[in-house]
Structure formats: structure tokens, C-alpha cells
Amino acid sequence: MEIDSLVAGDGEQERELERLRARVAELERAHDDLARREAEASRRAALLQKIMDTLPGAVFVKDRESRFIGCSSRFVEAAGLSSPEDMLGKSDYDFSWRDRAEEYRADDRAVMEGGEPKLHILEPLLRADGNRIWLETSKMPLRDDNGAVVGLVGIFEDVSDRVREEEQQRAEREALIASQQELVAELSTPLLPIQDGVLVMPLIGRMDEARCRLILERLLEGVVRHQAGSVILDLTGVPAIDERVAGGVLDA
């Protein structure tokens, strides 16, 4: 009986040992599978980072609370940091552009709550180096596998040179328009000296209150400039003068 008990005990220990060996093998397989998954995730993350760094614009990714969860090297440079990891968990309030943080976050909310992209937003940004630049930014909702919006992806491009060029062109157009208006005003209200102390202003075309005011201004300037004692208003080229225009001419 004792021998049978010992044999039975040895058999149970052997079975327990086999179960332990099987469990260890299962854990080793799970560990190897986890290691492969981690390596694959790391490879995918590195590839995604390389893709973001390759794009011509600066890329950033935010969660639902507008916290940064990823970005490209160009974005890191604008923020004045060393690596994309330094951006993780931070918000717009943590950087040099904090003065416009609420405006940026309002755009974030509109994209995430509406579920629609917001494209070609022209906005200023104060870089970490103190330079204020102009950006053209686009923001798109980021969705999970079920289609729920879990954040956003944004990309911006420095368009400061384009904005400065457009501002210069606009200033040049405004200067040209002002010059043309001044020329038209001079042609519509010519003031000519015909002898010492005497000026003549021949008027042609329709008259209105605005032109009467211009006539008065030109007369006052001309009288002072030429030290004139008399001015002749030639109205033969005016087709019609109503009561208000007549009053303006009389005032002049």
C-alpha cells in the first residue's frame, strides 16, 4: 500500500510539473507576442514621426482637451523645444503664443464638436525666438475605429513672405488709387493764374455737394498759395445746377 501511494504521489507531481511547464511556455509565448507588438508599435510610431517630419508644413496632433499628443520636428522648432516628446501633454497656454491660445482652442472646439475640417485659417503666431509670423493652418477631426472624434490633426505653413507681399501690393494699390483720385480732383477743379492776384477755375460736368466741397478746398489752397485777391468761377461748362449746388458755389 505504501508503495502504491508513493507511485500515485509521483504521478500527481509529474502532472503538476507538466502543467507548470505548459503555463511557463504559455507565458513565454505571450511575452514574445507582446514584445513583437511593442516592436511593431514602435516601428509604426517611428514611421509616423518620419512621415510628419517629411511633410512641408508643421504637423501637430491634439486630444479632446486640446493637449498635444504628437507633432513634427518643424512644430518643435517653432515651440523652441528639443524633441516631439517635450510637447506631450502640453497645451497652447504653455508656449510663447499663449496670448492667442484661446483663439486657437476655439478653432479646435469647432472642429472637434462639429466633426468638420477647418481649412486655410490665416493667423499670427509668436515664435519662441520672439519673431511674429503668419501661418496658414488647417485642422481636421481625428476619429477612432468607431468614428468618434477623439482629437484633431493640424498642419500649418509659414506664409509670412506671402502676407508681407500682399500687404505691400495692397499699400501700393491704395497709394495709386489716392494718387489717381488726387489727379482726378485736380483735373475736375483746375485753378489757373491768369495774372497777378487773379485766378480762374473753369468747371465742366455735373456738380454735386462733394464736388462743391472740393471746389471750396481748392479755392482756399490756391488763394493762399498764389496770394490771390480775386477768383473767377467759370460755370459755362456745367449743364445744370440745383439749389444745393448753387448754395455751395455761392459759399465758395
Short mmCIF file of N, CA, C and O in Angstrom, two decimals, residues 184 187-190 201-208 211 215 233-240:
data_model
loop_
_atom_site.label_atom_id
_atom_site.label_comp_id
_atom_site.label_asym_id
_atom_site.label_seq_id
_atom_site.Cartn_x
_atom_site.Cartn_y
_atom_site.Cartn_z
N VAL A 184 -7.60 113.22 -60.46
CA VAL A 184 -8.97 113.49 -60.92
C VAL A 184 -9.50 114.78 -60.29
O VAL A 184 -10.16 115.59 -60.94
N LEU A 187 -7.95 117.70 -61.99
CA LEU A 187 -8.50 117.91 -63.33
C LEU A 187 -9.93 118.41 -63.28
O LEU A 187 -10.36 119.17 -64.17
N SER A 188 -10.67 117.97 -62.25
CA SER A 188 -12.08 118.38 -62.16
C SER A 188 -12.23 119.78 -61.57
O SER A 188 -13.27 120.41 -61.74
N THR A 189 -11.20 120.26 -60.88
CA THR A 189 -11.25 121.60 -60.29
C THR A 189 -9.93 122.34 -60.57
O THR A 189 -9.19 122.68 -59.64
N PRO A 190 -9.61 122.56 -61.84
CA PRO A 190 -8.34 123.24 -62.15
C PRO A 190 -8.39 124.71 -61.69
O PRO A 190 -9.41 125.38 -61.81
N MET A 201 -11.12 129.38 -62.32
CA MET A 201 -11.41 127.95 -62.17
C MET A 201 -12.52 127.59 -63.15
O MET A 201 -13.70 127.83 -62.88
N PRO A 202 -12.14 127.01 -64.30
CA PRO A 202 -13.18 126.56 -65.24
C PRO A 202 -13.75 125.22 -64.78
O PRO A 202 -13.01 124.28 -64.51
N LEU A 203 -15.05 125.14 -64.69
CA LEU A 203 -15.72 123.93 -64.21
C LEU A 203 -16.53 123.31 -65.34
O LEU A 203 -17.28 124.01 -66.04
N ILE A 204 -16.36 121.99 -65.50
CA ILE A 204 -17.03 121.26 -66.57
C ILE A 204 -17.66 120.01 -65.97
O ILE A 204 -17.07 119.33 -65.13
N GLY A 205 -18.89 119.70 -66.41
CA GLY A 205 -19.54 118.47 -65.97
C GLY A 205 -20.50 118.69 -64.82
O GLY A 205 -20.76 119.82 -64.39
N ARG A 206 -21.03 117.58 -64.31
CA ARG A 206 -22.04 117.64 -63.27
C ARG A 206 -21.45 118.13 -61.96
O ARG A 206 -20.30 117.88 -61.64
N MET A 207 -22.28 118.80 -61.18
CA MET A 207 -21.88 119.30 -59.88
C MET A 207 -22.72 118.62 -58.80
O MET A 207 -23.90 118.38 -58.98
N ASP A 208 -22.07 118.30 -57.70
CA ASP A 208 -22.80 117.78 -56.54
C ASP A 208 -22.17 118.38 -55.29
O ASP A 208 -21.21 119.17 -55.35
N ARG A 211 -18.43 117.67 -54.83
CA ARG A 211 -17.56 118.47 -55.69
C ARG A 211 -17.52 119.93 -55.25
O ARG A 211 -16.49 120.58 -55.34
N ILE A 215 -14.26 122.04 -54.44
CA ILE A 215 -14.00 123.36 -55.03
C ILE A 215 -13.59 124.36 -53.96
O ILE A 215 -12.63 125.12 -54.12
N LEU A 233 -14.93 132.00 -61.16
CA LEU A 233 -15.51 130.66 -61.36
C LEU A 233 -16.24 130.65 -62.69
O LEU A 233 -17.25 131.35 -62.87
N ASP A 234 -15.75 129.85 -63.63
CA ASP A 234 -16.36 129.74 -64.96
C ASP A 234 -17.30 128.54 -64.95
O ASP A 234 -16.86 127.39 -64.94
N LEU A 235 -18.61 128.81 -64.95
CA LEU A 235 -19.61 127.75 -64.85
C LEU A 235 -20.26 127.45 -66.20
O LEU A 235 -21.27 126.74 -66.25
N THR A 236 -19.67 127.95 -67.29
CA THR A 236 -20.32 127.75 -68.60
C THR A 236 -20.33 126.29 -69.02
O THR A 236 -21.15 125.89 -69.85
N GLY A 237 -19.42 125.47 -68.45
CA GLY A 237 -19.38 124.06 -68.83
C GLY A 237 -20.20 123.16 -67.93
O GLY A 237 -20.18 121.93 -68.08
N VAL A 238 -20.97 123.77 -66.98
CA VAL A 238 -21.79 122.97 -66.07
C VAL A 238 -23.20 122.90 -66.65
O VAL A 238 -23.85 123.94 -66.84
N PRO A 239 -23.72 121.70 -66.96
CA PRO A 239 -25.03 121.60 -67.63
C PRO A 239 -26.20 122.00 -66.75
O PRO A 239 -27.19 122.53 -67.24
N ALA A 240 -26.11 121.75 -65.44
CA ALA A 240 -27.24 122.07 -64.57
C ALA A 240 -26.76 122.26 -63.14
O ALA A 240 -25.84 121.56 -62.69
#
